[in-house]
Short mmCIF file of C-alpha atoms and ligand atoms in Angstrom, two decimals:
data_model
loop_
_atom_site.label_atom_id
_atom_site.label_comp_id
_atom_site.label_asym_id
_atom_site.label_seq_id
_atom_site.Cartn_x
_atom_site.Cartn_y
_atom_site.Cartn_z
CA MET M 237 85.03 93.54 97.83
CA LYS M 238 86.06 94.07 101.32
CA ILE M 239 89.43 96.63 101.10
CA ASN M 240 92.63 95.22 102.78
CA LEU M 241 94.21 98.60 103.46
CA SER M 242 97.65 96.65 104.34
CA ASN M 243 97.36 95.36 100.81
CA ILE M 244 96.80 98.83 99.38
CA LYS M 245 99.53 100.36 101.46
CA LYS M 246 102.03 97.63 100.04
CA ALA M 247 101.17 98.47 96.56
CA ILE M 248 101.53 102.26 97.10
CA ASN M 249 104.67 102.32 98.61
CA LEU M 250 106.04 99.92 95.47
CA LEU M 251 104.11 102.35 93.12
CA ASN M 252 106.01 105.47 94.48
CA LYS M 253 109.21 103.78 94.01
CA ASP M 254 108.54 103.46 90.29
CA GLU M 255 108.01 99.55 90.68
CA CYS M 256 105.47 97.35 89.01
CA VAL M 257 102.23 95.90 90.69
CA ALA M 258 99.63 93.99 89.03
CA ILE M 259 96.18 95.00 89.69
CA PRO M 260 92.85 93.85 89.39
CA THR M 261 90.27 95.10 87.19
CA GLU M 262 86.69 93.92 86.19
CA THR M 263 88.19 92.80 82.63
CA VAL M 264 91.40 91.36 83.36
CA TYR M 265 94.55 91.76 85.55
CA GLY M 266 96.86 95.01 84.66
CA LEU M 267 100.49 95.23 85.03
CA ALA M 268 100.68 98.45 86.24
CA GLY M 269 103.19 101.54 87.02
CA ASN M 270 103.34 105.30 87.29
CA ALA M 271 102.32 106.59 84.01
CA TYR M 272 104.25 109.65 84.69
CA SER M 273 107.71 107.94 85.28
CA ASP M 274 109.84 106.70 82.27
CA ASN M 275 111.53 104.09 84.81
CA ALA M 276 108.11 102.68 85.73
CA CYS M 277 106.90 102.53 82.02
CA LYS M 278 110.25 100.94 81.00
CA LYS M 279 109.87 97.96 83.54
CA ILE M 280 106.33 97.34 82.35
CA PHE M 281 107.83 97.08 78.81
CA LYS M 282 110.59 94.88 80.12
CA LEU M 283 108.64 92.53 82.22
CA LYS M 284 105.81 91.63 79.35
CA ASN M 285 108.49 91.42 76.93
CA ARG M 286 106.46 93.82 74.99
CA PRO M 287 106.99 95.62 71.66
CA LYS M 288 108.19 99.27 72.45
CA ASN M 289 105.85 100.64 69.67
CA ASN M 290 102.97 99.12 71.52
CA PRO M 291 101.42 102.03 73.70
CA LEU M 292 99.97 101.50 77.19
CA ILE M 293 96.61 102.34 78.16
CA VAL M 294 96.76 104.62 81.22
CA HIS M 295 94.12 104.42 84.08
CA TYR M 296 92.37 107.01 86.05
CA TYR M 297 89.90 107.14 89.05
CA ASP M 298 87.92 109.76 87.23
CA THR M 299 88.07 113.17 84.76
CA ASN M 300 89.75 115.18 87.62
CA ASN M 301 92.82 116.41 86.24
CA LEU M 302 92.35 114.51 83.03
CA LYS M 303 92.42 117.65 81.13
CA GLU M 304 96.14 118.20 81.48
CA ASP M 305 96.72 114.73 79.86
CA CYS M 306 94.50 114.90 76.93
CA TYR M 307 91.55 116.65 75.04
CA LEU M 308 88.03 115.58 75.90
CA ASN M 309 85.46 115.84 73.83
CA GLU M 310 81.50 115.61 73.31
CA ASP M 311 81.40 112.04 72.51
CA PHE M 312 83.90 111.33 75.22
CA TYR M 313 81.58 112.77 78.16
CA LYS M 314 78.65 111.16 76.45
CA LEU M 315 80.10 107.68 76.92
CA TYR M 316 81.92 108.33 80.12
CA LYS M 317 78.59 109.33 81.79
CA LYS M 318 77.06 105.92 80.48
CA PHE M 319 79.98 103.42 80.88
CA CYS M 320 82.40 104.70 83.17
CA PRO M 321 83.90 103.27 85.64
CA GLY M 322 83.68 100.38 83.18
CA PRO M 323 85.08 98.34 80.50
CA ILE M 324 85.62 100.64 77.94
CA THR M 325 89.03 102.54 76.70
CA PHE M 326 89.23 105.99 74.75
CA VAL M 327 91.95 107.06 72.44
CA LEU M 328 92.16 110.92 72.60
CA ASN M 329 94.38 113.40 71.63
CA LEU M 330 97.31 114.01 74.15
CA ASN M 331 97.83 117.27 75.71
CA LYS M 332 101.22 118.70 74.67
CA ASN M 333 101.68 119.73 78.27
CA SER M 334 100.96 116.39 79.58
CA LYS M 335 103.32 114.61 81.96
CA ILE M 336 102.49 110.98 80.60
CA SER M 337 105.73 109.25 80.27
CA LYS M 338 106.69 109.17 76.48
CA ILE M 339 107.74 105.66 76.95
CA SER M 340 104.22 105.00 77.62
CA THR M 341 102.78 106.39 74.82
CA ASN M 342 105.75 105.45 72.47
CA GLN M 343 106.22 109.21 71.35
CA LYS M 344 102.40 109.02 69.93
CA LYS M 345 100.35 111.99 69.91
CA SER M 346 97.40 110.15 71.03
CA LEU M 347 96.32 108.78 74.60
CA ALA M 348 94.49 105.80 75.66
CA ILE M 349 92.27 106.29 78.89
CA ARG M 350 90.07 103.92 81.09
CA PHE M 351 88.47 104.03 83.97
CA PRO M 352 88.47 100.75 85.75
CA LYS M 353 85.35 99.47 87.89
CA HIS M 354 86.97 97.14 90.31
CA SER M 355 86.54 98.40 93.78
CA VAL M 356 90.03 97.49 95.00
CA THR M 357 91.54 99.45 92.03
CA ARG M 358 89.43 102.19 92.26
CA PHE M 359 90.66 102.52 96.07
CA LEU M 360 94.06 102.53 95.22
CA LEU M 361 94.00 104.94 92.35
CA LYS M 362 92.27 107.35 94.49
CA LYS M 363 94.99 107.46 96.71
CA LEU M 364 97.70 107.70 94.50
CA LYS M 365 98.80 111.11 93.06
CA PHE M 366 99.42 109.63 89.39
CA PRO M 367 97.57 107.70 86.95
CA LEU M 368 98.79 103.86 86.31
CA ALA M 369 99.79 102.93 83.01
CA ALA M 370 98.90 99.22 82.80
CA PRO M 371 98.72 96.75 80.00
CA SER M 372 97.02 93.46 80.45
CA ALA M 373 99.26 91.19 83.08
CA ASN M 374 100.32 88.62 80.72
CA ILE M 375 103.65 88.05 78.54
CA SER M 376 102.99 89.64 75.47
CA SER M 377 100.95 87.87 72.97
CA LYS M 378 99.68 85.43 75.28
CA VAL M 379 96.36 84.96 77.21
CA SER M 380 95.45 87.77 79.62
CA SER M 381 95.43 86.92 83.21
CA VAL M 382 91.96 86.74 85.31
CA SER M 383 93.22 85.98 88.57
CA SER M 384 96.27 86.76 90.90
CA LYS M 385 97.18 83.08 90.30
CA ASP M 386 97.30 83.75 86.52
CA VAL M 387 99.76 86.56 87.23
CA LYS M 388 101.68 84.47 89.33
CA GLU M 389 102.10 81.69 86.83
CA ASP M 390 103.15 83.93 84.13
CA PHE M 391 105.83 86.34 85.98
CA GLY M 392 106.76 84.04 89.07
CA LYS M 393 108.96 86.25 91.43
CA LYS M 394 110.04 88.90 88.46
CA ILE M 395 106.90 90.82 89.43
CA LYS M 396 107.11 92.64 93.17
CA TYR M 397 103.30 92.48 94.11
CA VAL M 398 100.04 91.15 92.88
CA LEU M 399 97.23 93.23 94.77
CA GLU M 400 94.51 90.43 95.05
CA GLY M 401 91.21 91.29 93.66
CA GLY M 402 89.63 87.63 93.12
CA LYS M 403 88.62 86.70 89.79
CA SER M 404 87.85 89.31 87.11
CA SER M 405 84.04 89.55 86.70
CA LEU M 406 84.07 90.18 82.77
CA GLY M 407 87.14 87.94 82.08
CA ILE M 408 87.88 89.71 78.51
CA GLU M 409 89.66 93.19 77.72
CA SER M 410 87.72 96.58 77.39
CA THR M 411 86.38 97.94 74.11
CA ILE M 412 88.66 100.30 72.61
CA ILE M 413 87.18 103.37 70.86
CA ASP M 414 89.05 106.28 68.81
CA LEU M 415 87.16 109.42 69.45
CA ARG M 416 89.70 111.68 67.69
CA ASN M 417 87.69 112.05 64.66
CA LYS M 418 84.80 109.71 63.75
CA PRO M 419 84.05 107.33 66.40
CA LYS M 420 86.13 104.04 65.51
CA ILE M 421 86.19 100.74 67.36
CA LEU M 422 90.06 99.52 67.66
CA ARG M 423 89.14 96.46 69.51
CA LEU M 424 86.07 94.73 70.28
CA GLY M 425 85.45 94.07 74.09
CA SER M 426 83.20 93.64 76.81
CA ILE M 427 80.71 96.38 75.77
CA GLU M 428 79.09 95.74 72.46
CA VAL M 429 79.21 98.11 69.85
CA SER M 430 75.43 98.43 69.65
CA ARG M 431 75.13 99.83 73.15
CA ILE M 432 77.98 102.37 72.21
CA LYS M 433 75.82 103.33 68.64
CA LYS M 434 72.86 103.92 70.95
CA ILE M 435 74.34 106.60 73.08
CA LEU M 436 76.29 108.25 70.29
CA LYS M 437 73.49 108.26 67.62
CA LYS M 438 75.83 107.98 64.92
CA LYS M 439 77.92 105.77 62.82
CA ILE M 440 80.66 103.88 64.39
CA ILE M 441 83.70 102.61 62.18
CA LEU M 442 84.82 99.44 62.76
CA ASP M 443 88.53 99.51 62.30
CA ASN M 444 89.55 96.22 64.61
CA LYS M 445 90.40 94.06 61.74
CA SER M 446 92.54 96.76 59.92
CA SER M 447 96.05 95.72 58.40
CA LYS M 448 97.40 98.86 59.04
CA ILE M 449 98.01 98.75 62.88
CA SER M 450 96.94 101.27 65.09
CA SER M 451 96.43 99.34 68.20
CA PRO M 452 98.52 96.30 68.34
CA GLY M 453 95.76 94.37 69.96
CA GLN M 454 94.95 94.19 66.29
CA PHE M 455 98.15 92.31 65.61
CA LYS M 456 97.26 88.89 64.42
CA LEU M 457 98.92 86.39 66.82
CA HIS M 458 97.43 87.59 70.47
CA TYR M 459 95.64 85.98 73.44
CA SER M 460 97.52 82.71 72.40
CA PRO M 461 97.49 79.80 75.04
CA GLY M 462 100.60 78.44 73.47
CA ILE M 463 99.09 75.70 71.78
CA PRO M 464 97.27 75.51 68.25
CA ILE M 465 93.36 76.08 68.25
CA ARG M 466 90.76 75.11 65.31
CA LEU M 467 87.59 76.82 65.24
CA ASN M 468 84.27 75.89 64.36
CA VAL M 469 84.92 72.50 64.77
CA LYS M 470 81.96 69.78 64.86
CA LYS M 471 84.10 66.63 64.82
CA ILE M 472 87.37 66.63 66.69
CA LYS M 473 90.41 64.91 66.20
CA LYS M 474 91.98 62.39 68.80
CA HIS M 475 93.91 63.80 71.79
CA GLU M 476 92.14 67.34 71.15
CA ALA M 477 90.61 68.99 73.97
CA TYR M 478 87.05 70.21 72.79
CA LEU M 479 85.85 73.74 74.19
CA LEU M 480 82.20 73.96 74.22
CA ILE M 481 79.99 76.93 75.06
CA LYS M 482 77.47 74.93 76.87
CA LYS M 483 77.31 71.68 78.91
CA ILE M 484 76.08 68.72 76.58
CA LYS M 485 74.69 65.24 77.81
CA ASP M 486 77.88 63.12 76.74
CA ILE M 487 80.67 65.11 78.36
CA LYS M 488 83.86 63.02 78.12
CA PRO M 489 87.19 63.74 79.79
CA ASN M 490 88.46 65.93 77.00
CA TYR M 491 85.41 68.14 76.64
CA PHE M 492 85.65 71.43 78.64
CA PHE M 493 82.54 73.87 78.49
CA LEU M 494 82.54 77.19 79.25
CA SER M 495 78.85 77.91 80.84
CA LYS M 496 76.22 75.77 81.71
CA LYS M 497 73.58 77.19 79.26
CA GLY M 498 75.49 79.04 76.79
CA ASN M 499 75.06 82.31 78.34
CA LEU M 500 77.78 84.43 76.85
CA LYS M 501 78.58 86.60 79.50
CA GLU M 502 79.64 83.37 81.27
CA VAL M 503 81.31 81.96 78.34
CA ALA M 504 83.39 85.50 78.07
CA LYS M 505 84.12 85.09 81.87
CA ASN M 506 85.57 81.49 81.56
CA LEU M 507 87.50 81.75 78.51
CA TYR M 508 91.01 82.42 79.42
CA THR M 509 90.90 80.42 82.56
CA THR M 510 89.78 77.47 80.73
CA MET M 511 92.25 77.70 77.93
CA ARG M 512 95.22 78.03 80.40
CA ASN M 513 93.62 74.71 82.23
CA ILE M 514 93.83 73.00 78.99
CA LYS M 515 97.24 73.86 78.16
CA LYS M 516 98.14 72.61 81.67
CA SER M 517 96.57 69.48 81.38
CA LYS M 518 99.18 68.89 78.69
CA TYR M 519 96.79 68.83 75.53
CA LYS M 520 98.38 69.59 72.35
CA SER M 521 95.66 71.33 70.80
CA ILE M 522 92.38 72.77 71.26
CA ALA M 523 88.90 72.48 68.98
CA VAL M 524 86.46 75.04 69.69
CA THR M 525 82.62 74.53 68.49
CA LYS M 526 80.87 77.28 66.81
CA ILE M 527 80.16 80.22 68.23
CA GLN M 528 77.18 82.53 67.27
CA ASN M 529 78.88 85.98 65.80
CA LYS M 530 76.35 87.99 67.56
CA GLY M 531 76.73 90.74 70.33
CA LEU M 532 79.45 89.56 72.92
CA GLY M 533 79.78 86.50 70.60
CA LYS M 534 81.79 88.56 68.11
CA THR M 535 84.19 89.93 70.85
CA ILE M 536 84.50 86.14 71.68
CA ASN M 537 85.09 85.26 68.12
CA ASP M 538 87.71 87.93 67.85
CA ARG M 539 89.55 86.49 70.37
CA LEU M 540 89.61 83.13 69.35
CA ILE M 541 90.41 83.70 65.93
CA ARG M 542 93.62 85.91 66.89
CA ALA M 543 94.45 82.89 69.60
CA SER M 544 94.15 80.59 66.49
CA LYS M 545 96.86 82.23 64.43
CA PHE M 546 99.55 80.27 66.15
O1 LIG G 59 90.71 95.71 79.78
C1 LIG G 59 91.53 96.23 79.39
O2 LIG G 59 91.64 96.98 78.58
C2 LIG G 59 92.93 95.81 80.24
C3 LIG G 59 93.31 96.36 81.59
C4 LIG G 59 94.20 96.08 82.29
O3 LIG G 59 92.78 97.61 81.57
N1 LIG G 59 94.22 96.41 79.69
C5 LIG G 59 94.53 96.05 78.25
O4 LIG G 59 95.80 96.39 77.96
O5 LIG G 59 93.81 95.25 77.57
P1 LIG G 59 96.68 95.80 76.71
O6 LIG G 59 98.04 96.83 76.41
O7 LIG G 59 96.97 94.45 76.86
O8 LIG G 59 95.86 96.36 75.39
C6 LIG G 59 95.70 97.65 75.25
C7 LIG G 59 95.29 98.15 73.64
C8 LIG G 59 96.88 97.50 72.95
O9 LIG G 59 96.50 96.63 71.83
C9 LIG G 59 97.44 99.04 72.76
O10 LIG G 59 98.05 98.60 71.27
C10 LIG G 59 96.12 99.87 72.55
O11 LIG G 59 95.39 99.25 73.59
N2 LIG G 59 96.60 100.99 72.39
C11 LIG G 59 97.07 101.67 73.47
N3 LIG G 59 97.28 103.08 73.33
C12 LIG G 59 96.70 103.47 72.17
C13 LIG G 59 96.71 104.35 71.36
N4 LIG G 59 97.15 105.78 71.83
N5 LIG G 59 96.18 104.21 70.08
C14 LIG G 59 95.47 103.09 69.83
N6 LIG G 59 95.34 102.06 70.55
C15 LIG G 59 96.34 101.98 71.74
MG1 LIG G 60 97.05 92.61 76.43
#
């Protein structure tokens, strides 16, 4: 995407003044602030109405100066080399001397870090003198934003600036892996676990369903479009919107398909936008067709299950 320098300058000026700016990433839009500043991080929590115990992911351009903030290990370097910049978040031990705001980490001893791939945000990160704390740019527990329009709909004038970056190419959040001990997946995401396993060549623990919450992306109600959702539906009820993964012959006005041929990458990319559109069309509930629980289908089902705990 072409970089608009005056947009970048505007974002930098606001971020330097501890203001929040929404930024595009390849997964979803983030609500960003200076990760070294308590003030900026407080503003992020307030804007999102986010519980204080839910720490923020910190976004970096690359690994330069990263050792000052957290302890990097072999597993990290292997995955970094393969997938970064890209849709994966690492939980590592926080360095005691780190400048990261304690508001951002909720006083925890760990830090979640990510290297987003979106060219606009990479350009911005390179110019800044600090990394960016940025949770997804949506009201807490609701569907993430995948365009500047979504962000503006959620926050209106409360947010000072949205840096334009087009539609997020992946449309579903990053995979979160805790690398402090044995590798442990805390949230399924854009990168499939089998691809991570191939690189690390060791057992990977799946902790994304744990009842003990170490990552509130694990909270049950999350990613909610604000209306009830029923899953694995073969027969819909009257007045329900029907969410399909591929186009079928007999499309009715209340049918929404996420991809022409059922390509799961397309399904993931269109999922949140379509859920938002259904809500806006005043449907009172959504029925979703069965989605095969394989590969990216697992991530999509994970989001739908959480969204259905309405
Ligand atoms: O794709 C993404 O990851 C997007 C883009 C903007 O980067 N960000 C995102 O942030 O999804 P958020 O805050 O909506 O989800 C991040 C998750 C939360 O569930 C949070 O609890 C978890 O990461 N998290 C943050 N710090 C953590 C830590 N130190 N240990 C465990 N989980 C952590
Ligand atoms: Mg989120």
